[in-house]
mmCIF file with all atom_site columns, C-alpha atoms in Angstrom:
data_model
loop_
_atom_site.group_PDB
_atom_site.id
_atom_site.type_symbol
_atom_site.label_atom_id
_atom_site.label_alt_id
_atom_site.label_comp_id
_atom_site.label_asym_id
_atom_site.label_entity_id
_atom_site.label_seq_id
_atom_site.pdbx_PDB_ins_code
_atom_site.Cartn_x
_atom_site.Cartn_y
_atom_site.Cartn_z
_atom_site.occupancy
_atom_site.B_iso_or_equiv
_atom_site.pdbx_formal_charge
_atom_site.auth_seq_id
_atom_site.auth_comp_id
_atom_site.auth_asym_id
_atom_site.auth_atom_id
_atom_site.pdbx_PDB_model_num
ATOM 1   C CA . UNK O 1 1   ? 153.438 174.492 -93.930  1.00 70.00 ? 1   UNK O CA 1
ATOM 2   C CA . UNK O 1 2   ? 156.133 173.920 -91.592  1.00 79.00 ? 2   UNK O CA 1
ATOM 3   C CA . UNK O 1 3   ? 157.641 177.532 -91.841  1.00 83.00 ? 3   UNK O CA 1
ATOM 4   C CA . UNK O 1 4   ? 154.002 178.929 -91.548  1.00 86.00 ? 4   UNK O CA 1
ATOM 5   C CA . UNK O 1 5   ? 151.275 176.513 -90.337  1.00 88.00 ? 5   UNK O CA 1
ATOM 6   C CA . UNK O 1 6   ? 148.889 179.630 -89.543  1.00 90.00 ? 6   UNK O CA 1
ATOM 7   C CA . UNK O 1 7   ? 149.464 181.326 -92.985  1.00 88.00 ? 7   UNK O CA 1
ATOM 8   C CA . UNK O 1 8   ? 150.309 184.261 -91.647  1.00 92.00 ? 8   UNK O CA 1
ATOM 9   C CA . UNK O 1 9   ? 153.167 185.274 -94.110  1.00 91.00 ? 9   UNK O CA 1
ATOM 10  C CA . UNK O 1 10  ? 154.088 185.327 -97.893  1.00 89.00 ? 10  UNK O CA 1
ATOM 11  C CA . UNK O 1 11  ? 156.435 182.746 -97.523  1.00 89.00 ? 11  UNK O CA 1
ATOM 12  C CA . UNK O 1 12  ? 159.450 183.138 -100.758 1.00 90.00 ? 12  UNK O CA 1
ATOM 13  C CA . UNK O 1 13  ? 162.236 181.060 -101.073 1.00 85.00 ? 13  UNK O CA 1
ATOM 14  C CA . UNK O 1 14  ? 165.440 180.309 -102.566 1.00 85.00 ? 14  UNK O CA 1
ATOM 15  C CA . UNK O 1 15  ? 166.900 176.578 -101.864 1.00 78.00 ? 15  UNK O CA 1
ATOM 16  C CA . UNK O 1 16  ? 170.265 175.766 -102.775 1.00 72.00 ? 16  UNK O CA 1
ATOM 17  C CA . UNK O 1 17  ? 170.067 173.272 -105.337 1.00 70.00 ? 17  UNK O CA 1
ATOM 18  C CA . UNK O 1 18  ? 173.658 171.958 -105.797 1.00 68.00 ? 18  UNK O CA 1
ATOM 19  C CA . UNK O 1 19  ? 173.427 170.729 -101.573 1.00 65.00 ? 19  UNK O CA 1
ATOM 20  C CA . UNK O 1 20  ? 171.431 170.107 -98.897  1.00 66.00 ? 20  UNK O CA 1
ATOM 21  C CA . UNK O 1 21  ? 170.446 173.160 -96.705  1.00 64.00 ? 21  UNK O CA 1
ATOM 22  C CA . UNK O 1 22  ? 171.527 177.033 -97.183  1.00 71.00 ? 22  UNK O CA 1
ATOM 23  C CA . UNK O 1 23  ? 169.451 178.934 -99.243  1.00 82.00 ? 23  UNK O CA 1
ATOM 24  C CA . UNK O 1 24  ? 167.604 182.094 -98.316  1.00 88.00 ? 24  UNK O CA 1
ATOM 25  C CA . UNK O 1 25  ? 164.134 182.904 -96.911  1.00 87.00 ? 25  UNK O CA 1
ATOM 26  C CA . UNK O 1 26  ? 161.850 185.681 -96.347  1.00 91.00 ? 26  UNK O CA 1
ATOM 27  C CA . UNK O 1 27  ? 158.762 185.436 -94.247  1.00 90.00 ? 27  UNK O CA 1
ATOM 28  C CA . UNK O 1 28  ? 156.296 188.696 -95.339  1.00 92.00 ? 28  UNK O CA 1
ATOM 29  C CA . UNK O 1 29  ? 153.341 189.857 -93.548  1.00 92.00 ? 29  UNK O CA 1
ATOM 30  C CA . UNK O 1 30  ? 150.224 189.430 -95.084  1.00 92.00 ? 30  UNK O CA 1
ATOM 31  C CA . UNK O 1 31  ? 149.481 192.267 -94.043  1.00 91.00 ? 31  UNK O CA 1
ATOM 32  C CA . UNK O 1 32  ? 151.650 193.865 -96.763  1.00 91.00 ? 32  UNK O CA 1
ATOM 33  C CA . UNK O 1 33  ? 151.492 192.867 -100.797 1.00 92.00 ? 33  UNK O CA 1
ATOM 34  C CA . UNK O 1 34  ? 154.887 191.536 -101.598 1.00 92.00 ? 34  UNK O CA 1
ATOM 35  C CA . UNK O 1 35  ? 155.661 190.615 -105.118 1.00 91.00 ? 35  UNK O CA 1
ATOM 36  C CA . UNK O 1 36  ? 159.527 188.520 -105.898 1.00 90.00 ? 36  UNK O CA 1
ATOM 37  C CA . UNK O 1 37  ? 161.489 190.411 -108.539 1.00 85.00 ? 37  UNK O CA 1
ATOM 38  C CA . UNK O 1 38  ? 164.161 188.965 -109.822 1.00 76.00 ? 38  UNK O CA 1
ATOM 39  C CA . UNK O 1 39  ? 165.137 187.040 -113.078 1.00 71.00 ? 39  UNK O CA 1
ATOM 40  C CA . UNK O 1 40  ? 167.063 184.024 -114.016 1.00 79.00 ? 40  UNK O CA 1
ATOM 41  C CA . UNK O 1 41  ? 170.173 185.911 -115.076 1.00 86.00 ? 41  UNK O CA 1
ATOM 42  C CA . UNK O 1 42  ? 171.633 185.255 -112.124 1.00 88.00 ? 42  UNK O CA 1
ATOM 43  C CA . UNK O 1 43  ? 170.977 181.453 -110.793 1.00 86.00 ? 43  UNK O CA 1
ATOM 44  C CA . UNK O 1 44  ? 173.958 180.522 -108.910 1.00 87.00 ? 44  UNK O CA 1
ATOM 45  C CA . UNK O 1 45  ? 173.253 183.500 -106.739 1.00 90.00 ? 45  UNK O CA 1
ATOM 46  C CA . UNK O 1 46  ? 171.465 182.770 -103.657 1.00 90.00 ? 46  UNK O CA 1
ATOM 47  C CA . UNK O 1 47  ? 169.147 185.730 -103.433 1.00 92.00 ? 47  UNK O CA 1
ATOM 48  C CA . UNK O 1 48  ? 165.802 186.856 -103.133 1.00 94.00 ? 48  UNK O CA 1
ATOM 49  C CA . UNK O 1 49  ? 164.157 190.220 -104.152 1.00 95.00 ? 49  UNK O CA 1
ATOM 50  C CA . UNK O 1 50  ? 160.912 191.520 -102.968 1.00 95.00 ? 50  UNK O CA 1
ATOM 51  C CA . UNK O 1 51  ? 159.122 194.314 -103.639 1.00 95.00 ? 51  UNK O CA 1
ATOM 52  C CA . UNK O 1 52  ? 156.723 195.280 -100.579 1.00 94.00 ? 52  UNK O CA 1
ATOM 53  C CA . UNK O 1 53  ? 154.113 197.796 -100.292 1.00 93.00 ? 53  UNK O CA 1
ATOM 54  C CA . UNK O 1 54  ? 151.867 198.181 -96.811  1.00 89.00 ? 54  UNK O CA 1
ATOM 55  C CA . UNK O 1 55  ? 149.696 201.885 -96.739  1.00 90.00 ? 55  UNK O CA 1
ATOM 56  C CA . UNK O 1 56  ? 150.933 202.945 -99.981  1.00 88.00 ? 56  UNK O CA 1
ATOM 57  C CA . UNK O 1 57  ? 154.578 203.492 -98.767  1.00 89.00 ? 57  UNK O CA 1
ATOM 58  C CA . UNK O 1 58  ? 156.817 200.880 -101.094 1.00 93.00 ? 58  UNK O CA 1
ATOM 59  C CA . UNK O 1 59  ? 160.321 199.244 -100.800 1.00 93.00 ? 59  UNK O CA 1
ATOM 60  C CA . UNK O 1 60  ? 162.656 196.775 -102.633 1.00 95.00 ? 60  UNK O CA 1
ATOM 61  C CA . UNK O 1 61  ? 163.980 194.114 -99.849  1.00 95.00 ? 61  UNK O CA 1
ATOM 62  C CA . UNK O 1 62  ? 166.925 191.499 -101.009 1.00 95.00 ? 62  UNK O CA 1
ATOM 63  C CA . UNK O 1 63  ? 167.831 189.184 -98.979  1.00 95.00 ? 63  UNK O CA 1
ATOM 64  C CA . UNK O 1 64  ? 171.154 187.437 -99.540  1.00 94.00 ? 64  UNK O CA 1
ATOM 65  C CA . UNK O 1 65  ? 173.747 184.680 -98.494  1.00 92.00 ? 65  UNK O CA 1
ATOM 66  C CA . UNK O 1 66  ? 177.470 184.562 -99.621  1.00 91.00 ? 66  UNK O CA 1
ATOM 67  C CA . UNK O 1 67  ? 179.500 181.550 -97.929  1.00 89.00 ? 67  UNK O CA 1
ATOM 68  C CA . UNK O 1 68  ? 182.393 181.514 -96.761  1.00 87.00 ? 68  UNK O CA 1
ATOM 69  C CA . UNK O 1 69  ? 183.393 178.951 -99.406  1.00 89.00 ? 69  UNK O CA 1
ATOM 70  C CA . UNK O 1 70  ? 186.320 180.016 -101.455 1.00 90.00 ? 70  UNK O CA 1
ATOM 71  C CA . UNK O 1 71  ? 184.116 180.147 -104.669 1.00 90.00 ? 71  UNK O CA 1
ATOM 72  C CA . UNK O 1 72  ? 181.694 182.658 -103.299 1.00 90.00 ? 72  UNK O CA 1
ATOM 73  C CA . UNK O 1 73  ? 184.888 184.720 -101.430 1.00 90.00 ? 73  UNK O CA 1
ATOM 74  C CA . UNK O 1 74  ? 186.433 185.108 -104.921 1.00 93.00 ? 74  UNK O CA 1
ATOM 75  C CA . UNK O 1 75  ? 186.433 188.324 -107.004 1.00 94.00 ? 75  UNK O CA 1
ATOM 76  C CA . UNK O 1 76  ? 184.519 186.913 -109.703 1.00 95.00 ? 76  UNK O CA 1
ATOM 77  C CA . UNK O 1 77  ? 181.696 185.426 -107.371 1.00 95.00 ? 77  UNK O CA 1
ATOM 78  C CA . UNK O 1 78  ? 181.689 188.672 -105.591 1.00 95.00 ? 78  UNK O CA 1
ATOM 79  C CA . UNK O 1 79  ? 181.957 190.908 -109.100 1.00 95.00 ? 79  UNK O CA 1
ATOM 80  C CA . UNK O 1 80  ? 178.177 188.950 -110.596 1.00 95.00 ? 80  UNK O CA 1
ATOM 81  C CA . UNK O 1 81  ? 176.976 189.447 -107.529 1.00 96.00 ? 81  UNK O CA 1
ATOM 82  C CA . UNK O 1 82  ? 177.724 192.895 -107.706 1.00 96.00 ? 82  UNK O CA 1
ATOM 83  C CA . UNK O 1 83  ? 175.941 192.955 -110.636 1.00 96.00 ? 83  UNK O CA 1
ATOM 84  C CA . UNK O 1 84  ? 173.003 191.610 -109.661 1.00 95.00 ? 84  UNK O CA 1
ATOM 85  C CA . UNK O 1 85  ? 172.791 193.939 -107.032 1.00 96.00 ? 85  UNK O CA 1
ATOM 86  C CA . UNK O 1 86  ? 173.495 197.499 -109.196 1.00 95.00 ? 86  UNK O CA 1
ATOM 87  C CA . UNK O 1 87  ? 170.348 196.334 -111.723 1.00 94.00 ? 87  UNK O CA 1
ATOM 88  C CA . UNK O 1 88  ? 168.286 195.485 -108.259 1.00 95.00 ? 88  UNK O CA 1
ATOM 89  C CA . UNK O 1 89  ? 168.912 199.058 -106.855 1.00 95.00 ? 89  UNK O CA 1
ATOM 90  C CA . UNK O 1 90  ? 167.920 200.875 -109.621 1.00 93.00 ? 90  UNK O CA 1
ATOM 91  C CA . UNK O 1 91  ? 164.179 201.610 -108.006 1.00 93.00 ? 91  UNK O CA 1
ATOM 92  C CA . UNK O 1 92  ? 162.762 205.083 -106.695 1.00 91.00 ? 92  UNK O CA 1
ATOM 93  C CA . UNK O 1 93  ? 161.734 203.185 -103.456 1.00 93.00 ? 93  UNK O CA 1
ATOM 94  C CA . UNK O 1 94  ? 164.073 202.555 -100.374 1.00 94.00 ? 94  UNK O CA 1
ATOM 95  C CA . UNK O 1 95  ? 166.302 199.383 -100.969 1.00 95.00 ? 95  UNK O CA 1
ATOM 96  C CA . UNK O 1 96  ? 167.540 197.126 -98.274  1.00 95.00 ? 96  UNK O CA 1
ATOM 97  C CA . UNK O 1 97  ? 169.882 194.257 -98.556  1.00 96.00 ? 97  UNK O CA 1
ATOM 98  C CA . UNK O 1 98  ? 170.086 191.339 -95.947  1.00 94.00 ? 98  UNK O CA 1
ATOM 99  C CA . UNK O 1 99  ? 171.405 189.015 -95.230  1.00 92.00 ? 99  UNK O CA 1
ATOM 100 C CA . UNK O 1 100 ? 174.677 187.367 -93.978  1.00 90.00 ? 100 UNK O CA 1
ATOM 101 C CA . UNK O 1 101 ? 177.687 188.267 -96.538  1.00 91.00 ? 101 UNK O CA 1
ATOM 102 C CA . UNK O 1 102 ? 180.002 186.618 -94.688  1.00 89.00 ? 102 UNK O CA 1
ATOM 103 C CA . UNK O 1 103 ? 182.411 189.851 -95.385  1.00 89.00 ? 103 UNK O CA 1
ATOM 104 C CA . UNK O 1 104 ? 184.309 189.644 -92.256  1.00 86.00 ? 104 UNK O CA 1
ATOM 105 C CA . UNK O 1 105 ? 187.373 191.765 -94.053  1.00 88.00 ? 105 UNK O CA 1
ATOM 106 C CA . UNK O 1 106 ? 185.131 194.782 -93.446  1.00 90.00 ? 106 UNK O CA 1
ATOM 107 C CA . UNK O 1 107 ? 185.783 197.229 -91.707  1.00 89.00 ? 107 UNK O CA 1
ATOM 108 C CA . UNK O 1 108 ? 182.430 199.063 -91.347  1.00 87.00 ? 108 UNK O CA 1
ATOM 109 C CA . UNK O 1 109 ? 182.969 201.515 -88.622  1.00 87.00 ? 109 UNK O CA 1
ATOM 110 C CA . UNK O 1 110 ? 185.914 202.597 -90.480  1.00 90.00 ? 110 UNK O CA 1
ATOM 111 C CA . UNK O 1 111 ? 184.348 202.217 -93.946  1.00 91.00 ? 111 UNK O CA 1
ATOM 112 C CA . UNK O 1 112 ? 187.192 199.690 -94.885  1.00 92.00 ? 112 UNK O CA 1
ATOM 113 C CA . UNK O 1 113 ? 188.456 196.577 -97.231  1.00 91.00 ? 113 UNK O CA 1
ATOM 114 C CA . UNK O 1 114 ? 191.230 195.212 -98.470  1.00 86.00 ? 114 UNK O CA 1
ATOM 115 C CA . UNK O 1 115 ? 191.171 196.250 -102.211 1.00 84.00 ? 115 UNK O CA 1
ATOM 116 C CA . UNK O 1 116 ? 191.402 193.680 -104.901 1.00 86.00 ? 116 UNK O CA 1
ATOM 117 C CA . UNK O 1 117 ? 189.283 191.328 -102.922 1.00 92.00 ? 117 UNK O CA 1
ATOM 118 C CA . UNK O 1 118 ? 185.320 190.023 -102.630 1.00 94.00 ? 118 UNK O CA 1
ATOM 119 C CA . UNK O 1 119 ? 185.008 192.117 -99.554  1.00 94.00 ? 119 UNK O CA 1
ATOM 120 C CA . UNK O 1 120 ? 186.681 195.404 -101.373 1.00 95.00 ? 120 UNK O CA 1
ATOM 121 C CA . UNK O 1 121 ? 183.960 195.261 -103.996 1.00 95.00 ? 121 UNK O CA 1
ATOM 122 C CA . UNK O 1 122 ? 181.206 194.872 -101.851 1.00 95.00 ? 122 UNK O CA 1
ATOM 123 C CA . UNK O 1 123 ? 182.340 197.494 -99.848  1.00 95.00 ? 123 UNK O CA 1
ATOM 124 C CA . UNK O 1 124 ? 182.727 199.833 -103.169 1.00 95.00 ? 124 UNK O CA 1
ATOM 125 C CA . UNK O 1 125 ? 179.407 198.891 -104.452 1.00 96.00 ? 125 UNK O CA 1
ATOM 126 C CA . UNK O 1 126 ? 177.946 200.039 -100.619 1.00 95.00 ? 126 UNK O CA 1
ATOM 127 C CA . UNK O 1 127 ? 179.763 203.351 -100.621 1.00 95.00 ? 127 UNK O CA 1
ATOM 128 C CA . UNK O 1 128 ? 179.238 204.524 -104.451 1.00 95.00 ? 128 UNK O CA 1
ATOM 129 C CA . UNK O 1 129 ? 175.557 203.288 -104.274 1.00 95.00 ? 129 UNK O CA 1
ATOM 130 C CA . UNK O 1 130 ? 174.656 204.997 -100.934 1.00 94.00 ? 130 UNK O CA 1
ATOM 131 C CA . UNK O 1 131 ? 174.103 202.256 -98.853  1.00 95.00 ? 131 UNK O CA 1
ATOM 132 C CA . UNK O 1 132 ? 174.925 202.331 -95.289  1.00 92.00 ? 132 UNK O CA 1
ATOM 133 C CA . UNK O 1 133 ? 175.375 199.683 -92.846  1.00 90.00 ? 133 UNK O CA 1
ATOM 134 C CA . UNK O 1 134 ? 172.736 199.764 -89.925  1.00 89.00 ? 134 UNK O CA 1
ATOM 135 C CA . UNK O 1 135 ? 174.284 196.597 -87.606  1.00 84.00 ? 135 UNK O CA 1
ATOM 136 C CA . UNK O 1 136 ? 175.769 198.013 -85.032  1.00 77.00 ? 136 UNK O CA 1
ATOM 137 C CA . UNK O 1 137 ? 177.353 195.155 -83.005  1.00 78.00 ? 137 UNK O CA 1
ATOM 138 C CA . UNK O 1 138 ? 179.168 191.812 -83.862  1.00 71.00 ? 138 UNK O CA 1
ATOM 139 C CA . UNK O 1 139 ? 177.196 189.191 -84.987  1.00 74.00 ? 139 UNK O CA 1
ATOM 140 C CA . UNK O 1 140 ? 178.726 185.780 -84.895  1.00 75.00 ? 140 UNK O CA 1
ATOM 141 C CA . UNK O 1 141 ? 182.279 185.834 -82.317  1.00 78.00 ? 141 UNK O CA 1
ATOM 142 C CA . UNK O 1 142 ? 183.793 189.001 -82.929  1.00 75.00 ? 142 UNK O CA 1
ATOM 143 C CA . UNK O 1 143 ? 182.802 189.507 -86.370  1.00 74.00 ? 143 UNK O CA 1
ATOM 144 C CA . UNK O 1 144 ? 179.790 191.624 -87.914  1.00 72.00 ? 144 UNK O CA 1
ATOM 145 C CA . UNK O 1 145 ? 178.755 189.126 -91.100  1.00 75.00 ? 145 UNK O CA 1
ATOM 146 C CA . UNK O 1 146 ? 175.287 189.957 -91.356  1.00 86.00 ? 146 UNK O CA 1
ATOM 147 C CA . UNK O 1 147 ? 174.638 192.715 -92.495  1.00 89.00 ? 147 UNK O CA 1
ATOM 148 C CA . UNK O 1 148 ? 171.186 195.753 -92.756  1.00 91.00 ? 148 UNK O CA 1
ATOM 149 C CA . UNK O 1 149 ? 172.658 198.291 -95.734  1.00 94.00 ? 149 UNK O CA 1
ATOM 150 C CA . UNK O 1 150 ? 170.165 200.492 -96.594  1.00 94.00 ? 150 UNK O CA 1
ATOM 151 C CA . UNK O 1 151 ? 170.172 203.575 -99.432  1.00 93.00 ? 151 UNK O CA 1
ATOM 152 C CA . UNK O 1 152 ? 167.663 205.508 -97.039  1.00 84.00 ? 152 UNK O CA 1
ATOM 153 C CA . UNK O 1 153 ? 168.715 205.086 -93.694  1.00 67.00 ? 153 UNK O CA 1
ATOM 154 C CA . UNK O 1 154 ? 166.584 207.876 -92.478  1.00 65.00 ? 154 UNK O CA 1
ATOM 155 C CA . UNK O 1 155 ? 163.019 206.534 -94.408  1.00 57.00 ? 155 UNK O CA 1
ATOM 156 C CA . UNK O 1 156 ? 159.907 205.666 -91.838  1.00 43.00 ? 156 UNK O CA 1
ATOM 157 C CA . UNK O 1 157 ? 158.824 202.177 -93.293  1.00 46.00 ? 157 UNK O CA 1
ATOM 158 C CA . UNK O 1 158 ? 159.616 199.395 -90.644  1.00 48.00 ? 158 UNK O CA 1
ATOM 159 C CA . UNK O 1 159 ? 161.488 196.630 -91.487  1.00 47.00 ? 159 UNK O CA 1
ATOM 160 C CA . UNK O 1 160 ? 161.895 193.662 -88.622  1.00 47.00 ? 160 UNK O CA 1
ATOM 161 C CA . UNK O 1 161 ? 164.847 191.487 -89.955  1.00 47.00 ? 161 UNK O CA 1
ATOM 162 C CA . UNK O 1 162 ? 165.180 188.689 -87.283  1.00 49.00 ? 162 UNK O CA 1
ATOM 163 C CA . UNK O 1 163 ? 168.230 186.559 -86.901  1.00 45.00 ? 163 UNK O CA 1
ATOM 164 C CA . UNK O 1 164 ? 168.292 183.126 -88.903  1.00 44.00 ? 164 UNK O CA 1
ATOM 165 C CA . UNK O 1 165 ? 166.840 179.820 -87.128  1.00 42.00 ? 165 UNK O CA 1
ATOM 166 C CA . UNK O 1 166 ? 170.097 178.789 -85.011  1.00 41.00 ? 166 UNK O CA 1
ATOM 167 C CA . UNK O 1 167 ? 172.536 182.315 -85.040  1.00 41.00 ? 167 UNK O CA 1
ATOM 168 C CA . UNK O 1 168 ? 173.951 183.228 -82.061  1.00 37.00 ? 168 UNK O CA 1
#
């Protein structure tokens, strides 16, 4: 009620249940039919996956938050989540991802990473799935951590992301 006392929006969520706060959120339109997808192969993930439609024109959106906890940095954190995200692309719609990835080893305009790291396999899952990253400008200090990536950069549905509660 407090995120949407008007019911405006499909509210879906995904706390963090090991500590207070974090966690992802995604506010929807009513306006559109939005349906979660995902399963509960992947629970220490915190991610959500929606499938929208509005006028008959359909997209997968997953919205996602890495830390910049050591755990979630590694290259086993980063290698499940990788996996997660190759069976949630596999859809004939659009796909966007999210969210704040906290991948400040990026490179973006020059399409780099360290290899061997968390960031290098993100990076290598963006560029051998398609995806391309839409943010043009920093977006915390002098680093660009959240991220648009999208597999059709050129399709016509609109997607608003707005910044989380608090970013600057």
């Amino acid at each position: 009620g407090l995120l949407d006392p008007q019911g405006k929006y499909h509210v879906f969520r995904c706390d963090r249940s090991s500590k207070r706060g974090s966690g992802v959120c995604a506010l929807v339109s009513r306006e559109m039919s939005a349906l979660q997808n995902i399963s509960d192969t992947y629970p220490e993930l915190e991610l959500l996956c929606l499938d929208l439609v509005k006028k008959g024109t359909k997209c997968r959106i997953i919205v996602v938050y890495r830390s910049t906890e050591d755990t979630q940095q590694s290259v086993p954190y980063t290698t499940r989540l990788m996996q997660c995200f190759e069976s949630l692309v596999l859809v004939s719609q659009p796909c966007y991802i999210v969210g704040d990835l906290n991948a400040s080893q990026i490179d973006w305009s020059n399409v780099f990473a360290v290899q061997n790291s968390g960031d290098g396999l993100l990076l290598e899952f963006v560029v051998d799935n398609g995806f391309v990253q839409i943010v043009p400008a920093p977006t915390r200090n002098e680093n660009l951590l959240d991220v648009v990536l999208v597999n059709e950069p050129n399709t016509v549905f609109n997607v608003s992301v707005d910044p989380p509660f608090g970013s600057s």
